[in-house]
Structures are given as C-alpha cells and as structure tokens.
Amino acid sequence: MKNTALTHVHEGLGAKLVPFAGYTMPVQYEGVNIEHETVRSGVGVFDVSHMGEFFLKGENALALIQKVTSNDASKLTPGKAQYSCMPNAEGGIVDDLIIYMINEQEYMLVVNASNIEKDWNWIAQHNDLGVDMENRSDDWSLLAIQGPKAAEAMQSLTSVNLSTIKFYTFEITDFAGLPNVIVSATGYTGSGGFEIYVKNEDVEAVWNKVFEAGKDWDIKPIGLAARDTLRLEMGYCLYGNDIDDTTSPIEAGLGWITKFTKDFVNSEALKQQKAEGVARKLVAFELTERGIPRQGYEIVDNEGTVIGKVTSGTMSPSLNKGIGLGYVTIDNAKIGSDVFIQIRKKQVPAQVVKLPFYKG
C-alpha cells in the first residue's frame, strides 16, 4: 500500500485507516454521520491525494483529449474545467475524469486513483500526435475543502476572492503562502468548496494553515466514508461501483457528457446505442420502509423477478432513509416506478426517484 504525504498526520489524529485504491486512506475520524453533517453545514477537509494528475502539453493536446474523451473539450477556455469520461472500444468506460484547461497548449487531467496506470496506458496508446505527456500523480497532493463555509473560512489564505470561483472553474493563485497553486471548484459533495493542488513536500504545511485558518468555523478532517455518503446523496457516479469497463455512458445517464459533435473512441457505436435505446439504465431509488441497500443486492419487481442490481447504497445521513443507485431493465427505469431491494430474505419496497436525493 502506498501512503499519501499526510498518512502520518491522519494516524496522529486517530483516523481509522483502510486500504483504498492501492493507498492507505482515512475512512473516518469521529464517525461518518458527524463528518457528513460537518460538510453539509460547515467545512471539512478531505485528503484525496491518491487521485491521479496527468499533464498534456503541445499544439495537439486538445486533439488527443478530443479523441479519448466523450465530452467536447473544445468548449473549454483557460480557467475552466470539464467532467468527462473515456469510453473503451467495447462500449464501456475506461474512467471518468476532470479536464482542466490551463492554457491553449496545456491541460491537466484528474483521474481516479485505482485507474492511474490503466488510464495512462490508454491515453498513451492513442497518442500518435506527438503530445508531451507527464504523469505527476506521485508528486502532487490534493486537499478537498468542502462545505458552505469553505470560502469564508479559507479567504485569509489567498488574495483571490474565493466566492468568485464558480463551479467547474479554477484559478492558479497564491494559497497558504505558496505561489501558483491550482484552486478549483469541482466538488464531489454537493455542498460547495474547493480543491487545492500542491506538491507533496508542501502539503503538510498547507494542511496546518488550512486548519489554523478554519478553526473559528470548527473545521474538521473528513474521511472517505462521508465522502461516499455525500456524493451518493447527490447521485454522483463512483467508478468501480456505478460505472466501469462494462457500463456505457448512455446506460449510466452520462449522455450529457457524450457529445456526438466530434469523433472519439467508439463514438459511432455509442451514437447508435443512443438512437436505438438501451436495455438497462442506471436509476436512483429510495427505500419506502426501513433498510439499508448495499452494493451487489438484487433489485426485483413485484413478482420477485430479478430486474437489476444495486451499484451503490447507504443510509442517507441527511434524509435518514435508505438510498441507492442501480441498473434496472428499461421497463422499470421510469421515475415513480415501484421496485424492491432484496435485503437478505426480505424484499424491501423502494421507488425510483429523480436525482439528486439531497436538495440542500
């Protein structure tokens, strides 16, 4: 297992550490519900330094990104970011990622920790355009400072007005005494906030300054368990659960990041799939009785016929009810459809609902 530059800090804080995507990561400190509520109402800090950062440079950087990703990166301007995915040749997804346009000839791609090597090889395999590629995943740390109080709590650490950094934009600015820090707003929690990209050797000093600056706002460290409940309340996909090498972006409800105004890997097959329709679809559901849906549980209809499987599920701390995502046959995918989750020997009733679960 790899450590992040802050693993020893988490140990010192008494975090429960678990293996995750090849790294030793803090899953919780005080408890998932307390940490979840901290982010929903105040400000909390995640160490997400396990994420991968690739830098693509050169006059053909955009062309390579356009070839391997489904969204239209030509719409980006410097200081803007974009959510996208990399389709594979079989109709599935290599990974989902965020593309940052630094300037006309330089982009940063932020990828999932478990897929760093796979993604790197996939992009490199398609790089017949002479694009300069650099994998800085092992050199960079990433802090996600999340919650409605994040801008106010962090304002003393930077000269840029944090409240002007809109969703899916970023600034390269001073932060916590360092120059040229990427400060972005691409949060995965649905409660606002920022991501701070710094070198490994600087991150502990930045972490300490962040907690010093945020102490009047009762800032707390937050683990990956609360990150999962927060993202699930928003209906954000998690790679390896809700999307993977076998799920198409059309099935996963990611048609909005799949733009057929350009050619990309497997675009013709996905275009055909969109036109003809899919046999299954990723849906959100809420249990209408007590119970906790878990990944892998079967979804059945009122006759007990298996119609799908739960991909993510939890007891929502904000809503105090069981919520989840799962693929079901298209006939059962309409909002308002009644389904059942097979929890051990019981079929617990649930209803297909519109996302997000948490409306803030």
Short mmCIF file of N, CA, C and O in Angstrom, two decimals, residues 24-114:
data_model
loop_
_atom_site.label_atom_id
_atom_site.label_comp_id
_atom_site.label_asym_id
_atom_site.label_seq_id
_atom_site.Cartn_x
_atom_site.Cartn_y
_atom_site.Cartn_z
N THR A 24 -3.14 3.71 1.62
CA THR A 24 -3.67 3.70 2.97
C THR A 24 -4.39 5.02 3.18
O THR A 24 -3.77 6.08 3.14
N MET A 25 -5.71 4.96 3.34
CA MET A 25 -6.52 6.19 3.38
C MET A 25 -7.37 6.26 4.65
O MET A 25 -7.81 5.24 5.16
N PRO A 26 -7.64 7.48 5.14
CA PRO A 26 -8.51 7.63 6.31
C PRO A 26 -9.98 7.44 5.92
O PRO A 26 -10.50 8.16 5.08
N VAL A 27 -10.63 6.45 6.53
CA VAL A 27 -12.05 6.21 6.20
C VAL A 27 -12.97 7.02 7.12
O VAL A 27 -14.02 7.48 6.70
N GLN A 28 -12.54 7.21 8.37
CA GLN A 28 -13.30 8.09 9.26
C GLN A 28 -12.44 8.50 10.46
O GLN A 28 -11.45 7.86 10.78
N TYR A 29 -12.84 9.60 11.08
CA TYR A 29 -12.17 10.13 12.28
C TYR A 29 -13.12 10.03 13.47
O TYR A 29 -12.94 9.21 14.35
N GLU A 30 -14.18 10.87 13.48
CA GLU A 30 -15.15 10.84 14.58
C GLU A 30 -16.33 9.93 14.30
O GLU A 30 -17.03 9.51 15.21
N GLY A 31 -16.59 9.68 13.03
CA GLY A 31 -17.76 8.89 12.65
C GLY A 31 -18.42 9.49 11.43
O GLY A 31 -18.43 10.72 11.25
N VAL A 32 -18.96 8.63 10.58
CA VAL A 32 -19.44 9.08 9.28
C VAL A 32 -20.56 10.12 9.38
O VAL A 32 -20.57 11.10 8.63
N ASN A 33 -21.50 9.95 10.30
CA ASN A 33 -22.64 10.89 10.37
C ASN A 33 -22.20 12.28 10.81
O ASN A 33 -22.66 13.29 10.25
N ILE A 34 -21.32 12.34 11.79
CA ILE A 34 -20.81 13.64 12.26
C ILE A 34 -20.04 14.32 11.14
O ILE A 34 -20.20 15.52 10.87
N GLU A 35 -19.19 13.56 10.46
CA GLU A 35 -18.36 14.13 9.39
C GLU A 35 -19.22 14.57 8.21
O GLU A 35 -18.98 15.62 7.61
N HIS A 36 -20.22 13.77 7.89
CA HIS A 36 -21.15 14.12 6.82
C HIS A 36 -21.85 15.46 7.13
O HIS A 36 -21.88 16.36 6.28
N GLU A 37 -22.34 15.58 8.34
CA GLU A 37 -23.06 16.80 8.74
C GLU A 37 -22.12 18.01 8.76
O GLU A 37 -22.53 19.13 8.42
N THR A 38 -20.85 17.79 9.14
CA THR A 38 -19.86 18.88 9.13
C THR A 38 -19.75 19.49 7.74
O THR A 38 -19.73 20.71 7.57
N VAL A 39 -19.71 18.63 6.71
CA VAL A 39 -19.59 19.13 5.33
C VAL A 39 -20.89 19.75 4.85
O VAL A 39 -20.88 20.76 4.14
N ARG A 40 -22.02 19.19 5.23
CA ARG A 40 -23.31 19.75 4.79
C ARG A 40 -23.57 21.13 5.40
O ARG A 40 -24.20 21.98 4.76
N SER A 41 -23.09 21.37 6.61
CA SER A 41 -23.46 22.62 7.28
C SER A 41 -22.28 23.55 7.58
O SER A 41 -22.48 24.74 7.84
N GLY A 42 -21.05 23.03 7.52
CA GLY A 42 -19.89 23.84 7.89
C GLY A 42 -18.76 23.72 6.90
O GLY A 42 -18.90 24.08 5.74
N VAL A 43 -17.63 23.18 7.35
CA VAL A 43 -16.48 22.99 6.46
C VAL A 43 -15.62 21.82 6.96
O VAL A 43 -15.35 21.70 8.15
N GLY A 44 -15.24 20.96 6.02
CA GLY A 44 -14.39 19.82 6.34
C GLY A 44 -13.34 19.63 5.26
O GLY A 44 -13.48 20.12 4.14
N VAL A 45 -12.29 18.88 5.60
CA VAL A 45 -11.15 18.70 4.68
C VAL A 45 -10.90 17.22 4.43
O VAL A 45 -10.71 16.44 5.37
N PHE A 46 -10.88 16.85 3.17
CA PHE A 46 -10.53 15.50 2.74
C PHE A 46 -9.11 15.50 2.17
O PHE A 46 -8.76 16.38 1.39
N ASP A 47 -8.34 14.50 2.55
CA ASP A 47 -7.08 14.24 1.84
C ASP A 47 -7.42 13.27 0.71
O ASP A 47 -7.71 12.10 0.95
N VAL A 48 -7.41 13.78 -0.51
CA VAL A 48 -7.69 12.93 -1.67
C VAL A 48 -6.46 12.90 -2.60
O VAL A 48 -6.56 12.92 -3.81
N SER A 49 -5.30 12.83 -1.95
CA SER A 49 -4.03 12.87 -2.68
C SER A 49 -3.77 11.60 -3.49
O SER A 49 -2.82 11.53 -4.26
N HIS A 50 -4.63 10.59 -3.31
CA HIS A 50 -4.49 9.37 -4.10
C HIS A 50 -4.92 9.57 -5.55
O HIS A 50 -4.58 8.76 -6.42
N MET A 51 -5.67 10.63 -5.83
CA MET A 51 -6.12 10.88 -7.20
C MET A 51 -4.92 11.10 -8.13
O MET A 51 -3.85 11.50 -7.69
N GLY A 52 -5.13 10.85 -9.43
CA GLY A 52 -4.04 10.99 -10.39
C GLY A 52 -4.09 12.29 -11.16
O GLY A 52 -5.19 12.80 -11.45
N GLU A 53 -2.93 12.85 -11.46
CA GLU A 53 -2.83 14.08 -12.26
C GLU A 53 -1.90 13.85 -13.45
O GLU A 53 -0.72 13.55 -13.26
N PHE A 54 -2.46 13.99 -14.64
CA PHE A 54 -1.66 13.91 -15.87
C PHE A 54 -1.63 15.30 -16.51
O PHE A 54 -2.66 15.97 -16.54
N PHE A 55 -0.48 15.68 -17.04
CA PHE A 55 -0.37 16.95 -17.76
C PHE A 55 -0.08 16.65 -19.23
O PHE A 55 0.85 15.92 -19.54
N LEU A 56 -0.92 17.19 -20.10
CA LEU A 56 -0.76 17.03 -21.55
C LEU A 56 -0.41 18.38 -22.14
O LEU A 56 -1.14 19.36 -21.90
N LYS A 57 0.71 18.42 -22.90
CA LYS A 57 1.17 19.71 -23.44
C LYS A 57 1.48 19.58 -24.92
O LYS A 57 1.89 18.51 -25.39
N GLY A 58 1.34 20.71 -25.62
CA GLY A 58 1.70 20.76 -27.04
C GLY A 58 0.53 21.19 -27.90
O GLY A 58 -0.62 21.24 -27.44
N GLU A 59 0.83 21.46 -29.16
CA GLU A 59 -0.22 22.01 -30.04
C GLU A 59 -1.33 21.00 -30.33
O GLU A 59 -2.43 21.38 -30.72
N ASN A 60 -1.05 19.69 -30.11
CA ASN A 60 -2.07 18.68 -30.36
C ASN A 60 -2.70 18.13 -29.08
O ASN A 60 -3.40 17.12 -29.11
N ALA A 61 -2.46 18.80 -27.95
CA ALA A 61 -3.00 18.32 -26.67
C ALA A 61 -4.53 18.22 -26.72
O ALA A 61 -5.12 17.21 -26.33
N LEU A 62 -5.17 19.25 -27.25
CA LEU A 62 -6.63 19.23 -27.33
C LEU A 62 -7.11 18.11 -28.26
O LEU A 62 -8.07 17.41 -27.95
N ALA A 63 -6.43 17.92 -29.37
CA ALA A 63 -6.83 16.88 -30.33
C ALA A 63 -6.79 15.49 -29.68
O ALA A 63 -7.68 14.66 -29.91
N LEU A 64 -5.77 15.24 -28.86
CA LEU A 64 -5.67 13.95 -28.17
C LEU A 64 -6.81 13.79 -27.16
O LEU A 64 -7.45 12.73 -27.08
N ILE A 65 -7.07 14.86 -26.41
CA ILE A 65 -8.16 14.83 -25.42
C ILE A 65 -9.50 14.58 -26.13
O ILE A 65 -10.33 13.79 -25.67
N GLN A 66 -9.70 15.25 -27.26
CA GLN A 66 -10.95 15.07 -28.02
C GLN A 66 -11.10 13.63 -28.51
O GLN A 66 -12.21 13.11 -28.59
N LYS A 67 -9.98 12.99 -28.82
CA LYS A 67 -10.03 11.62 -29.33
C LYS A 67 -10.39 10.61 -28.24
O LYS A 67 -11.13 9.66 -28.49
N VAL A 68 -9.86 10.82 -27.03
CA VAL A 68 -10.04 9.79 -25.99
C VAL A 68 -11.19 10.08 -25.02
O VAL A 68 -11.57 9.20 -24.25
N THR A 69 -11.75 11.29 -25.05
CA THR A 69 -12.85 11.61 -24.12
C THR A 69 -14.15 11.88 -24.85
O THR A 69 -14.15 12.25 -26.03
N SER A 70 -15.25 11.71 -24.13
CA SER A 70 -16.58 11.79 -24.75
C SER A 70 -17.15 13.21 -24.80
O SER A 70 -17.96 13.52 -25.67
N ASN A 71 -16.77 14.07 -23.85
CA ASN A 71 -17.30 15.43 -23.83
C ASN A 71 -16.54 16.28 -24.86
O ASN A 71 -15.51 15.86 -25.38
N ASP A 72 -17.05 17.48 -25.13
CA ASP A 72 -16.41 18.34 -26.14
C ASP A 72 -15.48 19.34 -25.45
O ASP A 72 -15.91 20.40 -25.00
N ALA A 73 -14.19 18.96 -25.36
CA ALA A 73 -13.21 19.80 -24.66
C ALA A 73 -12.87 21.07 -25.42
O ALA A 73 -12.23 21.97 -24.87
N SER A 74 -13.32 21.18 -26.69
CA SER A 74 -13.06 22.42 -27.44
C SER A 74 -13.85 23.60 -26.86
O SER A 74 -13.57 24.75 -27.15
N LYS A 75 -14.83 23.28 -26.03
CA LYS A 75 -15.64 24.33 -25.39
C LYS A 75 -14.92 24.98 -24.21
O LYS A 75 -15.36 25.99 -23.67
N LEU A 76 -13.83 24.37 -23.76
CA LEU A 76 -13.09 24.90 -22.61
C LEU A 76 -12.31 26.16 -22.97
O LEU A 76 -11.86 26.33 -24.11
N THR A 77 -12.16 27.03 -21.98
CA THR A 77 -11.27 28.19 -22.08
C THR A 77 -10.35 28.14 -20.86
O THR A 77 -10.67 27.44 -19.88
N PRO A 78 -9.20 28.82 -20.88
CA PRO A 78 -8.30 28.76 -19.72
C PRO A 78 -9.04 29.14 -18.42
O PRO A 78 -9.79 30.11 -18.39
N GLY A 79 -8.83 28.32 -17.38
CA GLY A 79 -9.52 28.55 -16.11
C GLY A 79 -10.84 27.81 -15.98
O GLY A 79 -11.51 27.90 -14.96
N LYS A 80 -11.20 27.01 -17.01
CA LYS A 80 -12.43 26.23 -16.95
C LYS A 80 -12.08 24.74 -16.85
O LYS A 80 -11.06 24.29 -17.38
N ALA A 81 -12.97 23.99 -16.19
CA ALA A 81 -12.80 22.55 -16.07
C ALA A 81 -14.04 21.86 -16.63
O ALA A 81 -15.10 22.47 -16.76
N GLN A 82 -13.90 20.57 -16.95
CA GLN A 82 -15.00 19.84 -17.57
C GLN A 82 -15.00 18.39 -17.08
O GLN A 82 -13.96 17.74 -17.04
N TYR A 83 -16.19 17.91 -16.73
CA TYR A 83 -16.36 16.50 -16.38
C TYR A 83 -16.53 15.71 -17.67
O TYR A 83 -17.23 16.14 -18.58
N SER A 84 -15.87 14.56 -17.76
CA SER A 84 -15.92 13.77 -18.98
C SER A 84 -15.67 12.31 -18.64
O SER A 84 -15.48 11.95 -17.48
N CYS A 85 -15.70 11.46 -19.67
CA CYS A 85 -15.29 10.07 -19.47
C CYS A 85 -14.51 9.60 -20.69
O CYS A 85 -14.56 10.23 -21.75
N MET A 86 -13.77 8.52 -20.49
CA MET A 86 -13.02 7.92 -21.60
C MET A 86 -13.69 6.61 -21.97
O MET A 86 -13.60 5.64 -21.20
N PRO A 87 -14.41 6.56 -23.08
CA PRO A 87 -15.04 5.30 -23.50
C PRO A 87 -13.98 4.30 -23.95
O PRO A 87 -12.93 4.69 -24.49
N ASN A 88 -14.25 3.01 -23.73
CA ASN A 88 -13.37 1.99 -24.30
C ASN A 88 -13.95 1.52 -25.64
O ASN A 88 -14.98 2.03 -26.09
N ALA A 89 -13.29 0.58 -26.26
CA ALA A 89 -13.72 0.15 -27.60
C ALA A 89 -14.89 -0.82 -27.57
O ALA A 89 -15.48 -1.13 -28.59
N GLU A 90 -15.26 -1.28 -26.36
CA GLU A 90 -16.32 -2.29 -26.25
C GLU A 90 -17.65 -1.71 -25.75
O GLU A 90 -18.59 -2.45 -25.46
N GLY A 91 -17.74 -0.41 -25.61
CA GLY A 91 -18.99 0.19 -25.14
C GLY A 91 -19.00 0.55 -23.67
O GLY A 91 -19.97 1.10 -23.17
N GLY A 92 -17.91 0.23 -22.95
CA GLY A 92 -17.82 0.58 -21.54
C GLY A 92 -16.99 1.85 -21.33
O GLY A 92 -16.73 2.60 -22.27
N ILE A 93 -16.59 2.06 -20.08
CA ILE A 93 -15.89 3.30 -19.70
C ILE A 93 -14.54 2.94 -19.07
O ILE A 93 -14.48 2.18 -18.10
N VAL A 94 -13.47 3.48 -19.63
CA VAL A 94 -12.12 3.29 -19.07
C VAL A 94 -12.05 3.99 -17.71
O VAL A 94 -11.54 3.45 -16.73
N ASP A 95 -12.58 5.23 -17.66
CA ASP A 95 -12.59 6.01 -16.41
C ASP A 95 -13.42 7.26 -16.64
O ASP A 95 -13.65 7.67 -17.78
N ASP A 96 -13.88 7.86 -15.54
CA ASP A 96 -14.38 9.23 -15.63
C ASP A 96 -13.31 10.15 -15.07
O ASP A 96 -12.45 9.73 -14.29
N LEU A 97 -13.31 11.40 -15.49
CA LEU A 97 -12.19 12.28 -15.17
C LEU A 97 -12.63 13.74 -15.27
O LEU A 97 -13.73 14.04 -15.76
N ILE A 98 -11.77 14.62 -14.78
CA ILE A 98 -11.99 16.06 -14.93
C ILE A 98 -10.83 16.63 -15.73
O ILE A 98 -9.66 16.33 -15.46
N ILE A 99 -11.17 17.43 -16.76
CA ILE A 99 -10.18 18.06 -17.64
C ILE A 99 -10.07 19.53 -17.27
O ILE A 99 -11.09 20.24 -17.25
N TYR A 100 -8.88 19.98 -16.95
CA TYR A 100 -8.61 21.39 -16.64
C TYR A 100 -7.84 22.00 -17.81
O TYR A 100 -6.78 21.48 -18.18
N MET A 101 -8.34 23.11 -18.36
CA MET A 101 -7.58 23.80 -19.40
C MET A 101 -6.74 24.90 -18.75
O MET A 101 -7.26 25.89 -18.25
N ILE A 102 -5.42 24.69 -18.74
CA ILE A 102 -4.51 25.67 -18.14
C ILE A 102 -4.23 26.79 -19.13
O ILE A 102 -4.32 27.97 -18.80
N ASN A 103 -3.88 26.41 -20.36
CA ASN A 103 -3.75 27.40 -21.45
C ASN A 103 -3.99 26.67 -22.77
O ASN A 103 -4.33 25.48 -22.76
N GLU A 104 -3.81 27.37 -23.87
CA GLU A 104 -4.13 26.79 -25.20
C GLU A 104 -3.37 25.49 -25.47
O GLU A 104 -3.84 24.65 -26.23
N GLN A 105 -2.21 25.32 -24.83
CA GLN A 105 -1.40 24.14 -25.13
C GLN A 105 -1.09 23.29 -23.90
O GLN A 105 -0.20 22.44 -23.93
N GLU A 106 -1.83 23.49 -22.83
CA GLU A 106 -1.58 22.67 -21.63
C GLU A 106 -2.89 22.37 -20.91
O GLU A 106 -3.68 23.27 -20.64
N TYR A 107 -3.06 21.09 -20.59
CA TYR A 107 -4.25 20.61 -19.88
C TYR A 107 -3.82 19.70 -18.74
O TYR A 107 -2.81 19.00 -18.85
N MET A 108 -4.60 19.70 -17.66
CA MET A 108 -4.41 18.73 -16.59
C MET A 108 -5.63 17.81 -16.57
O MET A 108 -6.77 18.28 -16.62
N LEU A 109 -5.37 16.50 -16.52
CA LEU A 109 -6.44 15.52 -16.41
C LEU A 109 -6.37 14.91 -15.01
O LEU A 109 -5.32 14.43 -14.59
N VAL A 110 -7.48 14.95 -14.29
CA VAL A 110 -7.53 14.38 -12.94
C VAL A 110 -8.34 13.09 -13.02
O VAL A 110 -9.51 13.10 -13.40
N VAL A 111 -7.68 11.96 -12.69
CA VAL A 111 -8.27 10.63 -12.88
C VAL A 111 -8.36 9.90 -11.54
O VAL A 111 -7.76 10.31 -10.54
N ASN A 112 -9.13 8.82 -11.55
CA ASN A 112 -9.33 8.05 -10.32
C ASN A 112 -8.08 7.26 -9.93
O ASN A 112 -7.39 6.70 -10.79
N ALA A 113 -7.85 7.19 -8.64
CA ALA A 113 -6.63 6.56 -8.10
C ALA A 113 -6.46 5.12 -8.58
O ALA A 113 -5.36 4.71 -8.94
N SER A 114 -7.55 4.36 -8.57
CA SER A 114 -7.46 2.94 -8.92
C SER A 114 -7.15 2.73 -10.40
O SER A 114 -6.77 1.64 -10.81
#
